[in-house]
Short mmCIF file of C-alpha atoms and ligand atoms in Angstrom, two decimals:
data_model
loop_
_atom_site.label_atom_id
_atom_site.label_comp_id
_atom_site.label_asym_id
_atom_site.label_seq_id
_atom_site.Cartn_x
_atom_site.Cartn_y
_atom_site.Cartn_z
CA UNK A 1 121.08 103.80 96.62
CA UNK A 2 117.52 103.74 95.83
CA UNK A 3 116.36 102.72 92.47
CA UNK A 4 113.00 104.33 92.44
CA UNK A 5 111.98 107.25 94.48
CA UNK A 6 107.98 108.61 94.82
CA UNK A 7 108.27 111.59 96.59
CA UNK A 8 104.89 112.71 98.55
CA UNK A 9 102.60 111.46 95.59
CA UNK A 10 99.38 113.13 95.18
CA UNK A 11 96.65 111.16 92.63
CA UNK A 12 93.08 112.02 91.99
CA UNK A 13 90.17 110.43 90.19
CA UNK A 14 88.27 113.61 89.82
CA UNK A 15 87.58 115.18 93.16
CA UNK A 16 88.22 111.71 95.00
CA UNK A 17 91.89 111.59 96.55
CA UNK A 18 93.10 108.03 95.51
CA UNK A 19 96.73 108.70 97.38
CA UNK A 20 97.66 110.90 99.74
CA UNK A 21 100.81 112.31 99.88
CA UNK A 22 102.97 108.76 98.80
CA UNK A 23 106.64 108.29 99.75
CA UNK A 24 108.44 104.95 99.39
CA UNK A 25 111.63 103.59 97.58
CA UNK A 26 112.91 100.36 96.17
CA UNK A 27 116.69 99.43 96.31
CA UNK A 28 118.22 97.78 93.47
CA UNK A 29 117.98 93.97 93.42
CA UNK A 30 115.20 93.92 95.77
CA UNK A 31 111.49 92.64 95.81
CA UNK A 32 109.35 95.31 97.53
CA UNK A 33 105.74 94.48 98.10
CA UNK A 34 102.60 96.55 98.61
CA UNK A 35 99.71 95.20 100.34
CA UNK A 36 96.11 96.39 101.61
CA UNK A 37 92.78 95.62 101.23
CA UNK A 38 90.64 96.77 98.47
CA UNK A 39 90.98 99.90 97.05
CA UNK A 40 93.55 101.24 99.35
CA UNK A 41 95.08 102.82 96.12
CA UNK A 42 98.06 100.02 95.00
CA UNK A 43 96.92 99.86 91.48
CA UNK A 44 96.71 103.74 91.42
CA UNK A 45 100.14 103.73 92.78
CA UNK A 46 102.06 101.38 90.00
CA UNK A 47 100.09 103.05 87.53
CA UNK A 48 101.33 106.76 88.62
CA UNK A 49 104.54 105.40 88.57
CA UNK A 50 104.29 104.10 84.98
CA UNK A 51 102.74 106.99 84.24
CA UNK A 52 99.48 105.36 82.62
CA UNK A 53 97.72 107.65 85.44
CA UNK A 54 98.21 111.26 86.04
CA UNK A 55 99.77 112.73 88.89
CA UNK A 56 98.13 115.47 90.74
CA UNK A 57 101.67 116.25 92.61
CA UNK A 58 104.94 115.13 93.54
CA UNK A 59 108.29 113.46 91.97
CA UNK A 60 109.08 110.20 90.64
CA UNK A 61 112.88 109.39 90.63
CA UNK A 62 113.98 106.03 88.73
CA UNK A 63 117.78 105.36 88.52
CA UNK A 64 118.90 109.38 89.32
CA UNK A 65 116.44 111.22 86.41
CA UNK A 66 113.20 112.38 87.54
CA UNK A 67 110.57 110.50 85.52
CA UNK A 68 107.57 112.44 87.27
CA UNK A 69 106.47 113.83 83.58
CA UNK A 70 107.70 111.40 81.77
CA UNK A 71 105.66 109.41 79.05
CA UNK A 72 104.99 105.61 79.33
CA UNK A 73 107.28 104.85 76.07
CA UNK A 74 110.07 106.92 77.42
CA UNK A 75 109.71 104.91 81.28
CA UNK A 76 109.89 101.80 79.39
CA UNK A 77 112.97 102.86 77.65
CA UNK A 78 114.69 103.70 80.51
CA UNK A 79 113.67 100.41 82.64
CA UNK A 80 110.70 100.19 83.78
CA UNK A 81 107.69 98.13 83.09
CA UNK A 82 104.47 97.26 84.11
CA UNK A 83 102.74 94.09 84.02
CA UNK A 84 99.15 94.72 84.28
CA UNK A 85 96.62 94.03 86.43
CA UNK A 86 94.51 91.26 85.30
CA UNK A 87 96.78 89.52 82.50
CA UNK A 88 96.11 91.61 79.81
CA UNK A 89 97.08 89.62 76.71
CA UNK A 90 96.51 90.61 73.17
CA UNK A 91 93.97 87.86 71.79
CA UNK A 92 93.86 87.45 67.59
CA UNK A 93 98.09 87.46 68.70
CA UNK A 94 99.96 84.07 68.75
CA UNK A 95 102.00 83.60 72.36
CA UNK A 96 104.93 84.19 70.52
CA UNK A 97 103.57 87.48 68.94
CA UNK A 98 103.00 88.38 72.39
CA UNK A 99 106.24 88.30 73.66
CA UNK A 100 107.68 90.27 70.64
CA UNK A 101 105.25 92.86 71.53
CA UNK A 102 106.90 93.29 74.70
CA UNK A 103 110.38 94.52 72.51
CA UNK A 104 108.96 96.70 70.37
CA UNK A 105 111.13 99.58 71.73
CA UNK A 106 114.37 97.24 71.06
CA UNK A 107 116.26 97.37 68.34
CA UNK A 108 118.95 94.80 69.45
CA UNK A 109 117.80 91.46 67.49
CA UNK A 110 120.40 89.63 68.74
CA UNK A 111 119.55 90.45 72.21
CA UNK A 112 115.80 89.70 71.78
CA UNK A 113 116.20 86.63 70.66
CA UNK A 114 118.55 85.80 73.46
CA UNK A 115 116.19 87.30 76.01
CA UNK A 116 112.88 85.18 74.23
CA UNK A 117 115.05 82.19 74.52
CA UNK A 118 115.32 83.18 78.44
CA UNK A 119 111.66 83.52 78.63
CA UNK A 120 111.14 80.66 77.34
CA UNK A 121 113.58 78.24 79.32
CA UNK A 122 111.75 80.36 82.16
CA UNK A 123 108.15 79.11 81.19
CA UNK A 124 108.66 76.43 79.29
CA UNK A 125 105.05 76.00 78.82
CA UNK A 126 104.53 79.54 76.73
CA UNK A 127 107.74 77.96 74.25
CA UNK A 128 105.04 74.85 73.61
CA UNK A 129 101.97 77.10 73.30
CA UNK A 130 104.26 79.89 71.30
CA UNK A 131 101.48 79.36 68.09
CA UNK A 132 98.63 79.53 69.54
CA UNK A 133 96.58 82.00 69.94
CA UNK A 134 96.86 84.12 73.31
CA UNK A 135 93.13 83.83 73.87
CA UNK A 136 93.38 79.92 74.03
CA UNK A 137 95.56 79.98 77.19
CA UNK A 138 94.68 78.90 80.41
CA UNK A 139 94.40 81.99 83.43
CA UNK A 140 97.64 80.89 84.94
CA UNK A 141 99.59 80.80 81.42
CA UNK A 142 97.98 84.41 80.45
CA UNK A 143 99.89 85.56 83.74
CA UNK A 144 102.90 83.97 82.59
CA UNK A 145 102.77 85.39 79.28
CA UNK A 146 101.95 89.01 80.57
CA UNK A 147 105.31 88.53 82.58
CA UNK A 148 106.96 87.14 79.94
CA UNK A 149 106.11 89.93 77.76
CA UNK A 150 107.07 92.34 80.22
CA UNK A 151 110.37 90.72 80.03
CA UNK A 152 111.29 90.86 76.94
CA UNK A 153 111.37 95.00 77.11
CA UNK A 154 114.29 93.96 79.65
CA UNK A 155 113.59 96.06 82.53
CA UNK A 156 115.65 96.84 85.61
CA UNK A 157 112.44 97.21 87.44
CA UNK A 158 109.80 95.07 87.33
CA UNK A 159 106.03 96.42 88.26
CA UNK A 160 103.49 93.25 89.30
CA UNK A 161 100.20 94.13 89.67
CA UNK A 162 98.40 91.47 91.48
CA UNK A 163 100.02 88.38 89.27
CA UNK A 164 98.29 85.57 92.30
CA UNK A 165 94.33 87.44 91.54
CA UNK A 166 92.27 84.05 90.43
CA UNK A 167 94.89 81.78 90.47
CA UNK A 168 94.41 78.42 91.88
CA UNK A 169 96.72 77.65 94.76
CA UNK A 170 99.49 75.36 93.06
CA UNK A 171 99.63 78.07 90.45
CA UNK A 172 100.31 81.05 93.03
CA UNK A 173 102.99 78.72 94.89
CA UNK A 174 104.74 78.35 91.34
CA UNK A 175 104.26 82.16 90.44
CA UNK A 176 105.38 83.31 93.26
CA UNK A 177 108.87 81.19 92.75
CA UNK A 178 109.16 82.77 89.07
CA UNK A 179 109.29 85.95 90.84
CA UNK A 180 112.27 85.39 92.91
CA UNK A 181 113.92 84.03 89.93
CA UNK A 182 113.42 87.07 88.07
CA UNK A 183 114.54 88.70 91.13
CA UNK A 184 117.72 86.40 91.48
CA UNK A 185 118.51 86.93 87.95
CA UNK A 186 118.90 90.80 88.50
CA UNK A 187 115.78 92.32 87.89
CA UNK A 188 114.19 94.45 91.03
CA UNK A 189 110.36 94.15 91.60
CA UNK A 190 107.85 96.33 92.61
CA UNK A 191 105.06 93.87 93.73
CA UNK A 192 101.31 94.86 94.62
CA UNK A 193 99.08 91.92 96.05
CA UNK A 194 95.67 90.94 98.19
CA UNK A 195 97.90 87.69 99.11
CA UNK A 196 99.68 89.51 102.08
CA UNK A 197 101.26 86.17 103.36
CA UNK A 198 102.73 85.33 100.28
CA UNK A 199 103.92 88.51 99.29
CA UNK A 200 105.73 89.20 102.61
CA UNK A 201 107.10 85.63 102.38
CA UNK A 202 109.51 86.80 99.19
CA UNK A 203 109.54 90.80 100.20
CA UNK A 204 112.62 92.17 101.30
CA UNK A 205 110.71 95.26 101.98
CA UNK A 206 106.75 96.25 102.32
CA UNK A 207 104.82 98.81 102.55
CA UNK A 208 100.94 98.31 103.92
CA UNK A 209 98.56 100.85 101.98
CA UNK A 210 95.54 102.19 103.83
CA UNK A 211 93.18 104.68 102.24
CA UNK A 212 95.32 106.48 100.22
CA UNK A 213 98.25 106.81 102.80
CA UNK A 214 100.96 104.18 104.15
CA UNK A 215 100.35 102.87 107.29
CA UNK A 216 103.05 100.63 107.79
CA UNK A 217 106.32 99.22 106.21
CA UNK A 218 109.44 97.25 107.05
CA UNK A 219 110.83 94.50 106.50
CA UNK A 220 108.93 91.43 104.75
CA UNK A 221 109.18 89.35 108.07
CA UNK A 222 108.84 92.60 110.33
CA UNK A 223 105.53 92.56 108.72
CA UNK A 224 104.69 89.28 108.97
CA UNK A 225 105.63 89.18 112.48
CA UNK A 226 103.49 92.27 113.55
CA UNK A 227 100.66 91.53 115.54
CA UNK A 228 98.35 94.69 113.83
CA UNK A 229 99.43 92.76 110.16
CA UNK A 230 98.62 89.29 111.48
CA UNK A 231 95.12 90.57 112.25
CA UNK A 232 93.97 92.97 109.22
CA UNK A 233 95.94 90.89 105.97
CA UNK A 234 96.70 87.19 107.37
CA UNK A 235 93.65 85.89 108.86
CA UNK A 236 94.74 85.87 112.75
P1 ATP B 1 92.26 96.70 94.24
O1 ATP B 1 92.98 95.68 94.99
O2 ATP B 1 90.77 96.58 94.34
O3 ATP B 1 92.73 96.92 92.84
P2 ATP B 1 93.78 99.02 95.00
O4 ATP B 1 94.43 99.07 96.32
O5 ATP B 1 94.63 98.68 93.84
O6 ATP B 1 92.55 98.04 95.05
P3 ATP B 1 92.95 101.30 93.50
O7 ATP B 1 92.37 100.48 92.41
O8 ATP B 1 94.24 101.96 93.26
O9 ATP B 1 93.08 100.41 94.81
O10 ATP B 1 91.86 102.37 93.97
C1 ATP B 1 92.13 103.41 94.89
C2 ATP B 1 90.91 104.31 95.04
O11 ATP B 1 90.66 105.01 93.83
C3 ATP B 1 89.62 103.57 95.34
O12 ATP B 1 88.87 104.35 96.23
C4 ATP B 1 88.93 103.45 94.01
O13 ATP B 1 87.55 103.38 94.16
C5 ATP B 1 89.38 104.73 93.33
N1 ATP B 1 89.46 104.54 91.88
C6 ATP B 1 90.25 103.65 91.24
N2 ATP B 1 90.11 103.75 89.89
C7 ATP B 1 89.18 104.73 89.68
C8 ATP B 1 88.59 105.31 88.53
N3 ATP B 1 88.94 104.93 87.30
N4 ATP B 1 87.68 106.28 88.71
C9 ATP B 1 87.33 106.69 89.94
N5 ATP B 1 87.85 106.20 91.09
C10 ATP B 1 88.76 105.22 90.97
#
């Protein structure tokens, strides 16, 4: 059964149609990517989802209840959270003040302790840096500790936007291998990225964005495999 649903998803920044009539799903325990170039509407997309942007029309289903209306707090609740686009860390926060931020909607100490304790045998290098302050991180630890944060709300689905953007390319490599440990340990993922290759290297399932529609999707070697892919996201 699918996990999340977008049902013919309309979203407009003022008179300009960002997508265009939207349907995909992601199955529980999978990674699904979404790739295409610039501004083909994948941050719009996660962000209608999470409902941090407003829908013009159509349904959002996450786990059988229709989240279409639903406020951010009240998706999070239920499962589902977003990790930005761009690391967005709080600065004047320590690491580990950071991370708590991330439960703020638990109430299960016992739980969030276990689950920082998880985050932290996951990136061991945000348990070293956990007094210091956000802002003092490196590009590739702010992306950790965005996911890490994101983790600590628990979610059943995961929503990456663009974790590779500006990361060098041993950082990507070891990124990219977090992810499919999150993935292993039973979190789904929703995954949008420029770094089609990658991304279709760990999908189970992809969808290509063009202009506000989807062009293409299938499996994450399908994809990779297609001639019309090869040529527009992976260079030949
Ligand atoms: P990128 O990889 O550059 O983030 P994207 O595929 O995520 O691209 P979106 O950022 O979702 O694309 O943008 C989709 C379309 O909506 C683009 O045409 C973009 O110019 C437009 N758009 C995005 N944000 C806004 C905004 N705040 N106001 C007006 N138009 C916007």
């Amino acid at each position: 059964m699918a996990m999340l649903e977008v049902k013919d998803l309309h979203v407009h920044y003022g008179v300009i149609e960002a997508l265009k009539g939207i349907s995909m799903s992601v199955n529980e325990g999978q990674i699904v990517a979404l790739i295409g170039s610039n501004g083909a509407g994948k941050t719009t997309l996660l962000q209608s989802i999470s409902a941090i942007k407003k829908k013009t029309s159509g349904e959002v289903i996450f786990l059988g209840n229709n989240i279409t209306s639903a406020t951010p707090k009240k998706i999070v609740s239920e499962g589902l959270t977003q990790v930005p686009e761009g690391r967005r860390v709080f600065t004047g926060l320590s690491v580990y003040e950071n991370l708590m931020m991330g439960a703020f909607l638990r109430k299960d100490k016992a739980a969030i302790e276990e689950d920082l304790q998880k985050v932290y045998t996951q990136f061991p290098i945000l348990e070293q840096r956990k007094n210091q302050d956000a802002s003092t991180l490196s590009g590739g630890e702010q992306q950790m500790l965005a996911m890490g944060r994101a983790l600590m709300a628990r979610p059943k689905l995961l929503l990456l936007d663009e974790p590779s953007m500006g990361l060098a390319p041993i950082l990507v490599k070891e990124i990219f291998s977090i992810i499919q440990e999150i993935n292993s340990t039973g979190t789904t993922v929703l995954l949008v990225e420029q770094n089609a290759k990658m991304a279709l290297s760990i999908a189970d399932y992809a969808y290509v964005l063009e202009t506000g529609k989807i062009s293409l999707q299938g499996t994450g070697s399908e994809l990779a495999d297609s001639p019309e892919i090869q040529k527009a996201y992976l260079g030949g």
